Short mmCIF file of C-alpha atoms in Angstrom, two decimals:
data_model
loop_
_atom_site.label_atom_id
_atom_site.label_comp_id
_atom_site.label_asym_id
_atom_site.label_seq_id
_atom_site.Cartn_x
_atom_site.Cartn_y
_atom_site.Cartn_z
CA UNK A 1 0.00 0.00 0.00
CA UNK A 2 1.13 3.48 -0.88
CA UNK A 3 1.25 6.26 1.83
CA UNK A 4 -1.32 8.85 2.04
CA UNK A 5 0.85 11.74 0.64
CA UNK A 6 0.05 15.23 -0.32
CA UNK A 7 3.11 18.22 -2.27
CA UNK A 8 4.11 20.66 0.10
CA UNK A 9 2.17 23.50 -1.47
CA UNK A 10 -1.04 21.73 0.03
CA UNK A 11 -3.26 23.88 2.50
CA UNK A 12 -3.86 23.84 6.18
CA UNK A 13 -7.51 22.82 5.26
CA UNK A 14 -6.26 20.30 2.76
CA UNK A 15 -4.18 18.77 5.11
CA UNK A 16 -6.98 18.75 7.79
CA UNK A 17 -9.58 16.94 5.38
CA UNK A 18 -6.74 14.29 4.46
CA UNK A 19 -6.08 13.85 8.13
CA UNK A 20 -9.62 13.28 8.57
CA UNK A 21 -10.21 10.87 5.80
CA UNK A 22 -7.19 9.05 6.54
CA UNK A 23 -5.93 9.43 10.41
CA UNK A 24 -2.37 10.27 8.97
CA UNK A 25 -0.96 12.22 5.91
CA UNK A 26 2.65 12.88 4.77
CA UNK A 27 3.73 16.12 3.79
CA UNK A 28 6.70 16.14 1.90
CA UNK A 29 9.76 18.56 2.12
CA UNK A 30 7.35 21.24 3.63
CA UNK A 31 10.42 22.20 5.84
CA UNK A 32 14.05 23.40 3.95
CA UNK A 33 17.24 21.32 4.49
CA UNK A 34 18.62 24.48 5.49
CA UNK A 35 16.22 24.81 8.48
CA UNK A 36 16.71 20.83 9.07
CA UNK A 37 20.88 21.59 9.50
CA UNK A 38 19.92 24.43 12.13
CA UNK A 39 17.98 22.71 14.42
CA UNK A 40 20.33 19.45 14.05
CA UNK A 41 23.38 22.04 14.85
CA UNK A 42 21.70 23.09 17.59
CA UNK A 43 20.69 20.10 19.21
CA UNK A 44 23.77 17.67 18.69
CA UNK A 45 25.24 18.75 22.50
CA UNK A 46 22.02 17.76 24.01
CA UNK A 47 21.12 14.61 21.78
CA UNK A 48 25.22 13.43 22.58
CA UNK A 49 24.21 13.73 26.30
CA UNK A 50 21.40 12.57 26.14
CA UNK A 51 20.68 8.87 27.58
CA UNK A 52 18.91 5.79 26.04
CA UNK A 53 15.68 4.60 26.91
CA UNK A 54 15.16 2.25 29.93
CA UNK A 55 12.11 0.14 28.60
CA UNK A 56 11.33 -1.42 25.00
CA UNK A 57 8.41 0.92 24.77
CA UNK A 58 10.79 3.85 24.61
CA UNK A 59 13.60 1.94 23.46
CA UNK A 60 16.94 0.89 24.64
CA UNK A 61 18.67 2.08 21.29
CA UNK A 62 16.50 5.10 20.85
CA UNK A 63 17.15 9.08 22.49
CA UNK A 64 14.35 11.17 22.94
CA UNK A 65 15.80 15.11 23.84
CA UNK A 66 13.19 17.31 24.62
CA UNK A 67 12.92 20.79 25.27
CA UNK A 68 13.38 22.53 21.88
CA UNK A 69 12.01 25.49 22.28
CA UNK A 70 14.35 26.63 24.80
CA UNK A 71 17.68 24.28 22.95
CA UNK A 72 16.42 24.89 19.50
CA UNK A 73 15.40 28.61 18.36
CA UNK A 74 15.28 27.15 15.04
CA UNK A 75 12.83 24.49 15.91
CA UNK A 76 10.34 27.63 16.88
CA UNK A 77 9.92 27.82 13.09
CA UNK A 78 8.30 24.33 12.69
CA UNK A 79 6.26 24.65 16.06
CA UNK A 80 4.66 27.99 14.37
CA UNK A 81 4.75 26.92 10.64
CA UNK A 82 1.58 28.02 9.22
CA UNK A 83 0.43 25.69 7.60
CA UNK A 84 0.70 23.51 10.89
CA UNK A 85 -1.07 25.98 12.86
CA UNK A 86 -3.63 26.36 10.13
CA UNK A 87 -4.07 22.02 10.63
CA UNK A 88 -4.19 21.88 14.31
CA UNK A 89 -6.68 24.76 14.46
CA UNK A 90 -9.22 23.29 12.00
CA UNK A 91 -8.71 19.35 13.43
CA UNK A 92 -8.70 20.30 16.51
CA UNK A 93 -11.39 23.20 16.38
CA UNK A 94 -14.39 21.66 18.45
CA UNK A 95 -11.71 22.67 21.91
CA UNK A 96 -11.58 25.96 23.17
CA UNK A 97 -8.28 26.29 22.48
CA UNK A 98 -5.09 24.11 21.35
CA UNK A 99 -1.47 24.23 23.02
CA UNK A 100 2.13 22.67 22.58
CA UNK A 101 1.82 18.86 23.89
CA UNK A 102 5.26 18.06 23.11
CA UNK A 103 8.82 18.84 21.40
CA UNK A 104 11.51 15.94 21.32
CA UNK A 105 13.60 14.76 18.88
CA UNK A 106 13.65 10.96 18.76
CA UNK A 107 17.15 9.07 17.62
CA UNK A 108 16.44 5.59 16.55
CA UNK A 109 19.98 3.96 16.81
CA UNK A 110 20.97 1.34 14.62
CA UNK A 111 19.65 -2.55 15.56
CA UNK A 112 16.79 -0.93 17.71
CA UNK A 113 13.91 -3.37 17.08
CA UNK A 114 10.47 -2.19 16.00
CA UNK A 115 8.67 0.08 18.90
CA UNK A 116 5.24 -1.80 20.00
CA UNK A 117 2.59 -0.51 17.52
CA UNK A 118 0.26 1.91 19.87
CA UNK A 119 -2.23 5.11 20.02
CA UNK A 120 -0.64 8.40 21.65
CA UNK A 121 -3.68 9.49 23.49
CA UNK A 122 -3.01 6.66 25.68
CA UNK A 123 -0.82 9.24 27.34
CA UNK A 124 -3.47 10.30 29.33
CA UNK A 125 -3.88 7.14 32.15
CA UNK A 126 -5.44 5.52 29.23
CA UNK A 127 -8.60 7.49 29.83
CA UNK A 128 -11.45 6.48 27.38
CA UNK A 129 -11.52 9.02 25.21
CA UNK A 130 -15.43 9.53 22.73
CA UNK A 131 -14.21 7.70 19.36
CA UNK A 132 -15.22 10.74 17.68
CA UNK A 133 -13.30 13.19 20.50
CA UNK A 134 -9.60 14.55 18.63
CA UNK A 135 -7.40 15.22 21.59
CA UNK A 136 -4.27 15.42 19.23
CA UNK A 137 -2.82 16.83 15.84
CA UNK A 138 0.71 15.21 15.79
CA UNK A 139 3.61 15.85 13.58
CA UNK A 140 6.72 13.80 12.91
CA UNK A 141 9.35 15.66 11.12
CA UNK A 142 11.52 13.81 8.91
CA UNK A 143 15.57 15.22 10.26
CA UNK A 144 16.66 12.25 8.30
CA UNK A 145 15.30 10.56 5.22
CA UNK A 146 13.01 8.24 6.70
CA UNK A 147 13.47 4.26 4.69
CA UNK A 148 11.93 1.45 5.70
CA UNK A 149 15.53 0.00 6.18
CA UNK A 150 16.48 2.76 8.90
CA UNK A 151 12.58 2.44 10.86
CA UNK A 152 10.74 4.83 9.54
CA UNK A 153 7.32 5.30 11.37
CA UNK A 154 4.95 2.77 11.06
CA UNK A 155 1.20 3.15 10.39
CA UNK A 156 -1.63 0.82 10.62
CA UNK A 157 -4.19 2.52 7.94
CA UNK A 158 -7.63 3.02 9.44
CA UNK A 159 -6.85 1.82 12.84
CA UNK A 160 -8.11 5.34 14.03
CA UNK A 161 -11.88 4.10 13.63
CA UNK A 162 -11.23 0.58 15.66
CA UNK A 163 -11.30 1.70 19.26
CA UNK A 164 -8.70 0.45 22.05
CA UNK A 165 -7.30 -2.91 22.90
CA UNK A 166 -6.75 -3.31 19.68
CA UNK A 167 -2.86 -5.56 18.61
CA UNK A 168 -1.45 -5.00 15.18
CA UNK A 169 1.40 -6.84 13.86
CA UNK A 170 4.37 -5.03 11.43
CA UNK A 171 2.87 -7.15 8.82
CA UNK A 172 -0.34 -5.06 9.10
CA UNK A 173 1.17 -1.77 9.08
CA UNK A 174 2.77 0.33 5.91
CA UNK A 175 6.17 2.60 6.39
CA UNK A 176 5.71 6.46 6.30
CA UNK A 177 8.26 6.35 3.83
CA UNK A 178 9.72 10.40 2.96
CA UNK A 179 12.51 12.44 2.60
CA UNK A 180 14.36 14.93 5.28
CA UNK A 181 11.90 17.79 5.67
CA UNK A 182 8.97 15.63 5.24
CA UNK A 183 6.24 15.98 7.91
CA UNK A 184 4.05 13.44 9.21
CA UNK A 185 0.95 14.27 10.36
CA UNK A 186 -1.04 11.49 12.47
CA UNK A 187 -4.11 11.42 14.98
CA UNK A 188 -4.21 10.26 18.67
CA UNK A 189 -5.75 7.50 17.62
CA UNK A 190 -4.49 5.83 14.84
CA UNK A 191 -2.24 2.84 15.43
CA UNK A 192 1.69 3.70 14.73
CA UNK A 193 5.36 3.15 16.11
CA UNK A 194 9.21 3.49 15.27
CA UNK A 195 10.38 0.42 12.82
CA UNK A 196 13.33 -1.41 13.35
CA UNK A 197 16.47 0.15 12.62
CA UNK A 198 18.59 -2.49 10.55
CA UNK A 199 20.70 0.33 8.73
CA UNK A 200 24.31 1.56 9.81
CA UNK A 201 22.49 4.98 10.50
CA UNK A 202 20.24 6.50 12.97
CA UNK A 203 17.15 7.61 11.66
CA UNK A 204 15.81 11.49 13.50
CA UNK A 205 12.90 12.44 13.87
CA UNK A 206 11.38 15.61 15.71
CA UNK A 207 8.48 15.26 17.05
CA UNK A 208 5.75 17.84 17.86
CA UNK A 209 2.56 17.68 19.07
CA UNK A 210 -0.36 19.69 19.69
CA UNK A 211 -3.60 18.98 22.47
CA UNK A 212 -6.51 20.49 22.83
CA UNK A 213 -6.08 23.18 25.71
CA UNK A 214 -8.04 21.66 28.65
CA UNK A 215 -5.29 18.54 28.90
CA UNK A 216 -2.26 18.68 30.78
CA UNK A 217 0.88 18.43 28.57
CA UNK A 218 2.91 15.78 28.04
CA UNK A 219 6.18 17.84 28.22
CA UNK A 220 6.08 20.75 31.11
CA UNK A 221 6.87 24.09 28.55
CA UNK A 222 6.68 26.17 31.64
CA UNK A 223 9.72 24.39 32.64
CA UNK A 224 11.45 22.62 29.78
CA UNK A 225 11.80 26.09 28.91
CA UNK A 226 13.06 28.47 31.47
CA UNK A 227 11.22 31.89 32.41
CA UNK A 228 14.37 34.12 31.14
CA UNK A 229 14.03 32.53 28.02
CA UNK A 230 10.48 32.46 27.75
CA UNK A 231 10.24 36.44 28.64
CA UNK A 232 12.11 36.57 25.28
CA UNK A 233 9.62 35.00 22.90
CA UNK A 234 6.89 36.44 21.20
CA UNK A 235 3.38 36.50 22.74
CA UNK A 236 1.61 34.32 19.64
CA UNK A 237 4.25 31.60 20.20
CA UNK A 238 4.08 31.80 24.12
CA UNK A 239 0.23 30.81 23.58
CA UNK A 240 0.85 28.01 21.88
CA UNK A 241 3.42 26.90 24.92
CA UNK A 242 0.31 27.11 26.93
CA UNK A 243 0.07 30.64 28.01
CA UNK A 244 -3.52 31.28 27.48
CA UNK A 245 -7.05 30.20 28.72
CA UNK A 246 -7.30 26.49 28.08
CA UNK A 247 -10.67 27.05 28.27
CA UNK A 248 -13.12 28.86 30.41
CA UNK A 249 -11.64 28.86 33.94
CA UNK A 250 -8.64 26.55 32.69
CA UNK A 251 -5.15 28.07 33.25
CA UNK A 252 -5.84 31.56 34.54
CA UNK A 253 -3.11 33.22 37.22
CA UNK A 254 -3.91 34.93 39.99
CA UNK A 255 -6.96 37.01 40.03
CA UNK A 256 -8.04 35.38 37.33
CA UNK A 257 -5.54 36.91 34.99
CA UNK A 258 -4.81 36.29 31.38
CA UNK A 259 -1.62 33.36 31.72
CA UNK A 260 0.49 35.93 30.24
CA UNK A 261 0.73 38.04 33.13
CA UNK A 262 3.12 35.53 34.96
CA UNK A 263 6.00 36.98 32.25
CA UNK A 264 4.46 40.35 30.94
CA UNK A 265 3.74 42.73 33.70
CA UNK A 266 2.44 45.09 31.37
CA UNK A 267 -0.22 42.68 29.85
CA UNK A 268 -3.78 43.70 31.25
CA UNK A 269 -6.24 41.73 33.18
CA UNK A 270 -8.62 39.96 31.43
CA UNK A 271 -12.40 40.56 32.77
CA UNK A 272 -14.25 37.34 34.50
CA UNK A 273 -17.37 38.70 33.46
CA UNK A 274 -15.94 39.13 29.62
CA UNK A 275 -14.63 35.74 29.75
CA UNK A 276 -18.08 34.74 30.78
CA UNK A 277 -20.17 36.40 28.06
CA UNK A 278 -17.33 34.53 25.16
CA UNK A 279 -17.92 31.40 27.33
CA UNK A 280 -21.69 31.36 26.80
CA UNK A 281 -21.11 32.46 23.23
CA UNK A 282 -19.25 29.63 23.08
CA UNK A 283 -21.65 27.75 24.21
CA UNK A 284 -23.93 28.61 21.25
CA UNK A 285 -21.91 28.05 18.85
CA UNK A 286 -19.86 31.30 19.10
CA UNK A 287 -15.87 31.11 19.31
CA UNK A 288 -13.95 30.98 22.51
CA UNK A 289 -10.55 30.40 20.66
CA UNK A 290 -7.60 32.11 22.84
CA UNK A 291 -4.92 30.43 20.61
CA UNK A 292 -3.06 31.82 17.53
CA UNK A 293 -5.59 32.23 14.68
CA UNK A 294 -3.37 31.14 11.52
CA UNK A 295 -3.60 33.16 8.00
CA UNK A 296 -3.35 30.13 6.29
CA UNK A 297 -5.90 28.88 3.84
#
């Protein structure tokens, strides 16, 4: 079976229908190599340091380094590309608001043996999520060519409609085959894990994720990224960290103050009553969306 696959001059809302239809969709070379060598420059002293998993889940030949926002200003460019912001908005548009879940870049070593084929939104103490309930809008960015030989990502095609407790062997899943730059976009809920490594290489990935805003994140941003460095970043990208109104009564500070006024002392109190009246509207049908609101078409 051939990937689901779209060029890289497809649209947010493009993607978002594919991702739909399919649970998955590749993306190819929608990032530069020139961006790729940035962020790999810029992570290599943390990825060197960094240890190998202690369990076969995460993998004893496989690193996961985290904290790219803070390591990585170069990586801020894929966590705000628009045309990723534009995706997560629309898929995940039934939430309040979406956030950063997670930013890691994940080094599959070679003769690491295929990663147990599994559903992300397990994450959450396995809570039963509705079947028709999007909690996630994940991306896996290709910082290698991804081969079947060196374990590219595996996907089980239309495992996102099949529910939990469900076991897939290799044999039922396809490669997400694609060249450095590539992005792979994939659900919560659709089947998927590393392949084995049986190349001399080690096959990169970086891995991003984005919630809906009422869930608590996978990786901290408030501290995998520390406050003098986050007192440095722009306001639009700080809301996507998390820095915003989950939703109504979700992640205010102090007297119920926009999140923003833990770093910006300048920033203005939001209202209760205001955030009441856009909670109700809400409510009917109205929008409540305290995240970026992407240009993209």
């Amino acid at each position: 079976m051939i990937p689901n696959r779209l060029p890289n001059t497809a649209t947010a809302e493009q993607v978002n229908q594919s991702l739909r239809a399919h649970g998955y969709v590749i993306v190819d070379e929608l990032a530069s190599p020139e961006l790729m060598d940035r962020i790999a420059a810029e992570m290599a002293p943390y990825i060197e340091q960094t240890h190998y998993g202690k369990d076969t889940f995460i993998g004893h030949q496989t690193k996961r380094t985290g904290s790219l926002i803070a390591r990585s200003p170069a990586s801020r460019e894929l966590v705000m590309h628009p045309v990723v912001l534009g995706t997560a908005e629309r898929f995940l548009e039934h939430a309040s608001a979406f956030q950063l879940h997670l930013t890691q870049i994940i080094s599959v070593f070679p003769d690491s043996p295929a990663q147990m084929l599994h559903q992300d939104e397990l994450a959450w103490d396995f809570f039963p999520f509705p079947d028709d309930y999007q909690v996630q809008c994940n991306l896996l960015w290709a910082l290698s060519d991804y081969t079947e030989e060196n374990g590219a990502t595996r996907i089980v095609p239309d495992s996102q409609f099949v529910g939990r407790k469900q076991k897939y062997s290799e044999e039922q899943s396809i490669p997400a085959v694609m060249k450095r730059g590539s992005a792979l976009f994939y659900t919560g809920k659709i089947y998927h894990g590393a392949g084995a490594n049986r190349s001399d290489g080690i096959r990169q990935a970086i891995n991003i994720t984005y919630a809906v805003g009422w869930v608590r994140q996978e990786e901290n941003q408030y501290l995998s990224c520390p406050r003098e460095i986050a007192q440095t970043l722009p306001d639009d990208l700080l809301k996507v960290m998390g820095y915003q109104y989950g939703c109504f009564a979700i992640g205010y500070t102090r007297d119920f103050e926009d999140p923003l006024t833990a770093l910006r002392d300048d920033v203005a109190t939001v209202d209760m009553s205001v955030a009441l009246v856009d909670a109700q509207r809400a409510d009917n049908g109205g929008s409540f969306r305290h995240n970026l609101k992407s240009e993209s078409a």
